[in-house]
Tab-separated table of C-alpha atoms in Angstrom:
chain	number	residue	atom	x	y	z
A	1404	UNK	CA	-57.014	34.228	12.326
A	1405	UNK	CA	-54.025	33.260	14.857
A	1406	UNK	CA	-51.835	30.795	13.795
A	1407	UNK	CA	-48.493	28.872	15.111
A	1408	UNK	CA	-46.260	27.273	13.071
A	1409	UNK	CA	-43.991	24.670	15.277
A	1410	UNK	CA	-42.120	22.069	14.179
A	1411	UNK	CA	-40.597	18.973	16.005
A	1412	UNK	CA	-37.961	17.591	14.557
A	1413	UNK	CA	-39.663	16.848	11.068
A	1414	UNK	CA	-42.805	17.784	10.074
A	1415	UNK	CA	-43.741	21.676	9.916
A	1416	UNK	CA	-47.273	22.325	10.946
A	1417	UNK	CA	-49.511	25.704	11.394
A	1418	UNK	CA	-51.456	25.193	14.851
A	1419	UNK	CA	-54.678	27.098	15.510
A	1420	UNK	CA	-56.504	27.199	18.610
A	1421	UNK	CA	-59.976	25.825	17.558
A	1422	UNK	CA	-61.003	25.970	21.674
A	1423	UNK	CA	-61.731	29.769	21.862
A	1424	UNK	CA	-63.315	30.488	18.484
A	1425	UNK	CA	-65.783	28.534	15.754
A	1426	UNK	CA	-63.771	27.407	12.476
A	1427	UNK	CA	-65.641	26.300	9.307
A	1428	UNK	CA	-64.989	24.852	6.124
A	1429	UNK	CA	-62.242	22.817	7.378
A	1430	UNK	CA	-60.213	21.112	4.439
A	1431	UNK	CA	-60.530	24.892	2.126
A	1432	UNK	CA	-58.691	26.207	5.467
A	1433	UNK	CA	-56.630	23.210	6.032
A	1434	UNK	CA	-55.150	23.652	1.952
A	1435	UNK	CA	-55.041	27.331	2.301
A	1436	UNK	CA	-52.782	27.252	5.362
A	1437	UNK	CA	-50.728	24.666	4.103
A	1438	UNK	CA	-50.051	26.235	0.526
A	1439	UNK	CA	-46.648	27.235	0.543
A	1440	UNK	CA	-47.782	29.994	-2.156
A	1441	UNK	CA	-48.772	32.125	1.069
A	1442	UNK	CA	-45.120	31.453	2.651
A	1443	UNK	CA	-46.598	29.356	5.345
A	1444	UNK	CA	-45.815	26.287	4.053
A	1445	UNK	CA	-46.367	23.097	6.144
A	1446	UNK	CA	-47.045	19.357	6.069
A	1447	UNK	CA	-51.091	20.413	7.292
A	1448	UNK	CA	-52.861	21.777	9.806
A	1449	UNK	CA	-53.018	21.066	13.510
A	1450	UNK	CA	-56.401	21.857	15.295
A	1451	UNK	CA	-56.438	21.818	19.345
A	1452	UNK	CA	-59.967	21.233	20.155
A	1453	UNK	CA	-61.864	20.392	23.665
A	1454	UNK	CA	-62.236	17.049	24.455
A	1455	UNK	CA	-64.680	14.759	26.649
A	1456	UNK	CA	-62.730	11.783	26.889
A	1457	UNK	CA	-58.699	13.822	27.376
A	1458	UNK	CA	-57.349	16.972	28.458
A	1459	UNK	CA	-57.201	18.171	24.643
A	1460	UNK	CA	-58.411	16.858	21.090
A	1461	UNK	CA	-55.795	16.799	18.005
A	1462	UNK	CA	-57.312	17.385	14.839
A	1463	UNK	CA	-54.548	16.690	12.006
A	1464	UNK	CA	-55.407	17.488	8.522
A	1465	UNK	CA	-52.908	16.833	5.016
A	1466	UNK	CA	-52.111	19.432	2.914
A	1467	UNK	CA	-54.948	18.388	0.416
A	1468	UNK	CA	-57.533	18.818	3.110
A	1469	UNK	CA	-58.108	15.415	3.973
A	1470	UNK	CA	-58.212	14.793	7.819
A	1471	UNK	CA	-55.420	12.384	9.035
A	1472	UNK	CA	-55.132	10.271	12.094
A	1473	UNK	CA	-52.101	10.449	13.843
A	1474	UNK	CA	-48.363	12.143	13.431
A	1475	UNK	CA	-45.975	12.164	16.328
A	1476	UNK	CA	-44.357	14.876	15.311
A	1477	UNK	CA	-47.592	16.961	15.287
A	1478	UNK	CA	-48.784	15.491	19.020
A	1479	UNK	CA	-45.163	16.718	20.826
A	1480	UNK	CA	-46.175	20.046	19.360
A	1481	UNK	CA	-49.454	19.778	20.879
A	1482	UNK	CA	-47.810	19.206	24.082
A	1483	UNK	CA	-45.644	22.025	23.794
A	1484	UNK	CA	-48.417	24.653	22.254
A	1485	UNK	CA	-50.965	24.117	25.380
A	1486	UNK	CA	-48.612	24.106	27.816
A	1487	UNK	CA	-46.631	27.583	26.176
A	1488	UNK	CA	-49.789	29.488	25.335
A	1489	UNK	CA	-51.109	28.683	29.138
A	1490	UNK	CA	-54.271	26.328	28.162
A	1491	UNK	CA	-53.270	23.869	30.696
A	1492	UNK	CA	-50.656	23.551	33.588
A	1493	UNK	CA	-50.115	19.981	33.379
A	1494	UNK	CA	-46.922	17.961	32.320
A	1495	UNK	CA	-49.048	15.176	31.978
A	1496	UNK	CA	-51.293	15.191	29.180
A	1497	UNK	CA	-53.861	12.668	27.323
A	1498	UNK	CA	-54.820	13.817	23.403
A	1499	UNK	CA	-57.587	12.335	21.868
A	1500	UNK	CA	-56.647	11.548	18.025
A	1501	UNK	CA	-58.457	9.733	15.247
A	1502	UNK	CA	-55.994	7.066	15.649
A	1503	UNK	CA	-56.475	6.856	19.623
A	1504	UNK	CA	-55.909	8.158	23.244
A	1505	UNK	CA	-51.895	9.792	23.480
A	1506	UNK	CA	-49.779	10.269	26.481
A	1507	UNK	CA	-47.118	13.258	26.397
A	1508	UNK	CA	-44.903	13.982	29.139
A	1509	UNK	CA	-43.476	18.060	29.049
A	1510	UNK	CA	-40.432	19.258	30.575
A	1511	UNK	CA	-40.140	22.182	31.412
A	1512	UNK	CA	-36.693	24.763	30.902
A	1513	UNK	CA	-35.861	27.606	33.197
A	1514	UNK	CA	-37.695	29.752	30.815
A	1515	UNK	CA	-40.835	28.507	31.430
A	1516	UNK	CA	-41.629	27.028	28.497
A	1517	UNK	CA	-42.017	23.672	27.387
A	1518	UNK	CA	-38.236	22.223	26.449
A	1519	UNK	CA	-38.556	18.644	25.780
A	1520	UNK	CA	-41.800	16.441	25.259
A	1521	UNK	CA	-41.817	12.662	25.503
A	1522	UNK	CA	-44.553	10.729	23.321
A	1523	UNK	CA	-46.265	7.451	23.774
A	1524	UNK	CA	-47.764	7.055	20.262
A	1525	UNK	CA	-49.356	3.537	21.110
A	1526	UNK	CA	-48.805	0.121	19.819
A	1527	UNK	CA	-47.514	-0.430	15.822
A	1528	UNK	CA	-49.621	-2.390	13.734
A	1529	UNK	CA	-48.370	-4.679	11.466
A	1530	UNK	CA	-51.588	-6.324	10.499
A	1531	UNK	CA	-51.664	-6.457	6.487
A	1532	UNK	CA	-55.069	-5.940	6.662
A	1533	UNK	CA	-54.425	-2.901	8.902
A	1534	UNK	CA	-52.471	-1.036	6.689
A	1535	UNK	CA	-53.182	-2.432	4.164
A	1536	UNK	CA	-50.736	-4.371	1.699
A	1537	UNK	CA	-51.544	-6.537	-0.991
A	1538	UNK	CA	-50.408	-9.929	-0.039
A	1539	UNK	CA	-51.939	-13.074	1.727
A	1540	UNK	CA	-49.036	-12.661	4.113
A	1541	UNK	CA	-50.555	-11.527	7.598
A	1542	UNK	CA	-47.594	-9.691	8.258
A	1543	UNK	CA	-45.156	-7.996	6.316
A	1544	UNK	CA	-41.671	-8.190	7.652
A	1545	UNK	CA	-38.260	-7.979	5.998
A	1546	UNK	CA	-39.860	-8.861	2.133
A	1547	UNK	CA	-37.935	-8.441	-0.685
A	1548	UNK	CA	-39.297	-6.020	-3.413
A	1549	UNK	CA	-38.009	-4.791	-6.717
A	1550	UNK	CA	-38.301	-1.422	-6.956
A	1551	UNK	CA	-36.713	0.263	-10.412
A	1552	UNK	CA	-33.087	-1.320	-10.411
A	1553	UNK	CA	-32.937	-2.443	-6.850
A	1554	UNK	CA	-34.352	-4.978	-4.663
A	1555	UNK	CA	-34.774	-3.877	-1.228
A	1556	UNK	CA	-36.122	-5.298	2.044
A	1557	UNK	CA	-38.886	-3.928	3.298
A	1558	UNK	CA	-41.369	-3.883	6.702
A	1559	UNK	CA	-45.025	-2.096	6.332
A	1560	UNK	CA	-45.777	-0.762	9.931
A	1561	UNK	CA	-48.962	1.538	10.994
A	1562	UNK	CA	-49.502	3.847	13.899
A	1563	UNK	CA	-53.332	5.275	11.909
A	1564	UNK	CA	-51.078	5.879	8.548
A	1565	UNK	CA	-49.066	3.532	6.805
A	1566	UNK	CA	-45.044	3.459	6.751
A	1567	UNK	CA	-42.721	0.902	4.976
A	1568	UNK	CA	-39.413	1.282	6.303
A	1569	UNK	CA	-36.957	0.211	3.284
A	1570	UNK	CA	-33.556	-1.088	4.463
A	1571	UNK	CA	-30.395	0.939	2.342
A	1572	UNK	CA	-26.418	0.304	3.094
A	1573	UNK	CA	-26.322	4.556	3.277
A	1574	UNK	CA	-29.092	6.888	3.383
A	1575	UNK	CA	-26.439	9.960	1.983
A	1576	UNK	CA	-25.801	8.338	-1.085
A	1577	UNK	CA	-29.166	7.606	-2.215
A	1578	UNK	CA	-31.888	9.044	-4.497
A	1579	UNK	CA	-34.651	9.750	-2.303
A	1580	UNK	CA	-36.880	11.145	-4.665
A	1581	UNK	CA	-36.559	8.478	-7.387
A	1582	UNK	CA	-37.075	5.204	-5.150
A	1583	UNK	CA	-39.468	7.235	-2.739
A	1584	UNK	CA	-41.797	8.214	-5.393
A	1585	UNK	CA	-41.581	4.968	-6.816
A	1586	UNK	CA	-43.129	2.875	-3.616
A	1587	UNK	CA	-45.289	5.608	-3.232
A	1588	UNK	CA	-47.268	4.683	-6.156
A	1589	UNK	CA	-46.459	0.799	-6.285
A	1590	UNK	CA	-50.484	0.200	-6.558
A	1591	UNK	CA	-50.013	-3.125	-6.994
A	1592	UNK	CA	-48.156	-3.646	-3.329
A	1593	UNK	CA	-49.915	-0.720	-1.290
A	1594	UNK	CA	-53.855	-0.094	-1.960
A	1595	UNK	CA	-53.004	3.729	-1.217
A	1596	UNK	CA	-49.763	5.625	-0.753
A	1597	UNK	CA	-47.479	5.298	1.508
A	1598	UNK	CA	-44.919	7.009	3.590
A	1599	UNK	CA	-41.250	5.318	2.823
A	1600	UNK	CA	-39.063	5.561	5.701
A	1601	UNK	CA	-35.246	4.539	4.167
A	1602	UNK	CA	-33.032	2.923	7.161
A	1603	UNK	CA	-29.834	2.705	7.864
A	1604	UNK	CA	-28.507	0.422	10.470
A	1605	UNK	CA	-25.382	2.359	12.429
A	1606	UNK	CA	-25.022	-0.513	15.298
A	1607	UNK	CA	-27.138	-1.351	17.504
A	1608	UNK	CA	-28.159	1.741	19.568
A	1609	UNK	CA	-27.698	4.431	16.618
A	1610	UNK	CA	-29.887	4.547	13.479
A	1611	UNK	CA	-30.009	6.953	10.144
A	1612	UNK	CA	-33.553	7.630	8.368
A	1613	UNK	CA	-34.638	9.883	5.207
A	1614	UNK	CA	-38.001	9.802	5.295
A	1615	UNK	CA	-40.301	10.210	1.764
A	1616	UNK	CA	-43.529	11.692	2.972
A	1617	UNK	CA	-46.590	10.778	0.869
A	1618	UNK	CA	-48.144	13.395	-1.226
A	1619	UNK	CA	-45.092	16.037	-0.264
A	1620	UNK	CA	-41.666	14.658	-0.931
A	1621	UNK	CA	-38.594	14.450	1.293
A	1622	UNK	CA	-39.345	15.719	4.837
A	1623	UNK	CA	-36.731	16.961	7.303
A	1624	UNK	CA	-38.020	14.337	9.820
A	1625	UNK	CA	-41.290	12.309	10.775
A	1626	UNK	CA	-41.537	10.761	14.137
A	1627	UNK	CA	-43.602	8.152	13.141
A	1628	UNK	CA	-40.790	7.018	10.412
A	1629	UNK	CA	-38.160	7.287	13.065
A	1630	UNK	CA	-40.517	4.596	15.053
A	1631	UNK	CA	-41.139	2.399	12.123
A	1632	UNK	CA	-37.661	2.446	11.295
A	1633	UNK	CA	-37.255	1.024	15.303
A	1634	UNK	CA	-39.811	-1.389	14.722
A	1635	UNK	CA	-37.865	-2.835	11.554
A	1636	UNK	CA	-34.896	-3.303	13.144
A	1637	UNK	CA	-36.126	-4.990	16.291
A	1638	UNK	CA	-38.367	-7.135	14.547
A	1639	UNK	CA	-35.400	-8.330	12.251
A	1640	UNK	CA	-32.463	-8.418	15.453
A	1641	UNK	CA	-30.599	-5.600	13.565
A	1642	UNK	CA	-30.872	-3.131	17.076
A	1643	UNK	CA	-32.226	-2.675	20.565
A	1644	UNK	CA	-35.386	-1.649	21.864
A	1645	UNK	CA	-33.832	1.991	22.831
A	1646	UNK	CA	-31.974	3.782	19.920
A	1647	UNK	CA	-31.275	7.097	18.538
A	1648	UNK	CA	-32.468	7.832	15.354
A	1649	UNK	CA	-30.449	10.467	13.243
A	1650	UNK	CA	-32.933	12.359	10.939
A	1651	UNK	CA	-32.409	15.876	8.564
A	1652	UNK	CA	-33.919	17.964	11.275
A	1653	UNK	CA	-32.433	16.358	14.274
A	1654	UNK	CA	-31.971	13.223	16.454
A	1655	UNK	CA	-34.943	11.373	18.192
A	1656	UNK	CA	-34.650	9.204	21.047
A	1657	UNK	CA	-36.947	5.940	20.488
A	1658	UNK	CA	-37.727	2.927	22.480
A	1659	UNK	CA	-40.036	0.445	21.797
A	1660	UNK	CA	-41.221	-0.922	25.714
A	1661	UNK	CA	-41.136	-4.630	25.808
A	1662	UNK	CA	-43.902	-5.056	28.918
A	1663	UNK	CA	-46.836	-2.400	26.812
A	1664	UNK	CA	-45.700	-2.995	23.408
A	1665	UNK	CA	-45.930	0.899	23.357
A	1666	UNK	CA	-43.300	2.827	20.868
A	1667	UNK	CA	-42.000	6.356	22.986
A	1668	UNK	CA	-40.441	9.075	21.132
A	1669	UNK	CA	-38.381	12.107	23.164
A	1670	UNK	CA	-37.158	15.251	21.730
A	1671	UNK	CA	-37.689	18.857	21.528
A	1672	UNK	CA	-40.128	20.720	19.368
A	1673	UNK	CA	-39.929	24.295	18.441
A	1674	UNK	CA	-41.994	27.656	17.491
A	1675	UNK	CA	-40.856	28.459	14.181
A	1676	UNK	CA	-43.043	31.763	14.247
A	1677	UNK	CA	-46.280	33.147	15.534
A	1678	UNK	CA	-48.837	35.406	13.221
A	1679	UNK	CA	-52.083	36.351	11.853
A	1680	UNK	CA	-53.662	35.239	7.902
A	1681	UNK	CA	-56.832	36.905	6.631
A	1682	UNK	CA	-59.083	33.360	6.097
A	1683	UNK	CA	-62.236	35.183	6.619
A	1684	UNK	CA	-63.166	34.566	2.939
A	1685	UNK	CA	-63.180	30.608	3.987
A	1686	UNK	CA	-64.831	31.408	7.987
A	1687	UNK	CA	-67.687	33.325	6.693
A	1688	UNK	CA	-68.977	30.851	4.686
């Protein structure tokens, strides 16, 4: 079985086409491409898959096998796999996800291949019952929470998954692990667990994020956290609706459009490497 691995500024994922040939047993593949015993190693697998209602369908699923809804990072790759391996000549592309319809806009390089992709991931939700928190408050923005020996301010935000951006004075000095795994597992706040994005606020048009990834650890990146961490600051007058947000793996360019209510994302996403696995033990079941 083909596979891609690409990765966007964050999240690694292996991409198989799922157009041309019949797949079964989908969360045994989905863990067995994502175990990083077989030095593939990724945050899941990406399925591209025809689709009646846009030009392709995304079909995400989590390292554990579960199917997931939505990851930015994951759609730009989508963008840039279709267009690179010739499945479509459009720049202009609508992915149908679990978590909705997606716009990507390519550019193209001199090379011919896809150099920059430009998502429009929808509107947040910040509906409690959405994503879902354990409060009476329909909203959750800017709360204060004691977590270990800190008390932080935090905003619960959901594009399909849930995110709680946590506001910190630096991102470099702090102990990802230990506070991220902590509000991972805060059971009593978040029914299930969630992604922590940490924040810090630069100025107004410059952001920093470390992002703890749910079930994985610290990430490199995660679009999606890069947007929450937009959606934080706007809510609470910290930044503008445009920003750049500084990540591990590289900077993001968000804005959060004030007439659709739509959150954008632009950057680059790139083949790691290209290759074959023997899964025929899980497709000829």
């Amino acid at each position: 079985m083909k596979f891609t691995k690409m990765q966007a500024f964050g999240n690694d994922y292996v991409y198989i086409d799922a157009i041309h040939q019949e797949l079964k047993n989908l969360p045994e593949l989905a863990r067995f491409v994502s175990d990083r015993h077989f030095a593939i190693g990724s945050d899941g697998m990406v399925l591209i898959c025809p689709s009646d209602k846009g030009d392709f369908r995304m079909r995400m699923f989590n390292p554990d096998g579960t199917e997931g809804e939505m990851c930015g990072n994951a759609l730009r790759s989508v963008g840039k796999y279709v267009y690179d391996h010739r499945l479509t000549e459009k720049t202009d592309l609508v992915i149908e996800t679990l978590g909705g319809m997606q716009k990507l806009n390519l550019t193209i390089g001199e090379d011919g291949f896809v150099s920059n992709i430009r998502a429009d991931i929808g509107e947040p939700r910040l509906d409690t019952k959405v994503i879902p928190v354990n409060t009476e408050l329909p909203e959750f923005i800017e709360q204060p929470v004691q977590v270990l020996d800190k008390t932080f301010k935090i905003t619960a935000v959901s594009w399909g998954n849930p995110h709680v951006a946590m506001y910190v004075d630096s991102v470099a000095d702090l102990d990802v692990e230990k506070y991220g795994k902590t509000i991972e597992y805060m059971t009593e706040l978040f029914t299930n667990k969630t992604n922590v994005t940490f924040v810090e606020f630069v100025n107004k048009d410059y952001i920093k994020i470390r992002e703890w990834e749910r079930g994985t650890g610290e990430t490199i990146g995660c679009g999606t956290g890069c947007c929450t961490a937009v959606v934080a600051g706007v809510l609470t007058g910290r930044i503008n609706r445009k920003v750049t947000v500084e990540q591990i793996g590289g900077p993001l360019l968000i804005e959060w459009d004030e007439k659709t209510n739509h959150m954008f994302m632009t950057g680059p996403s790139h083949t790691v490497f290209e290759s074959e696995i023997d899964a025929s033990h899980i497709l000829d079941k």
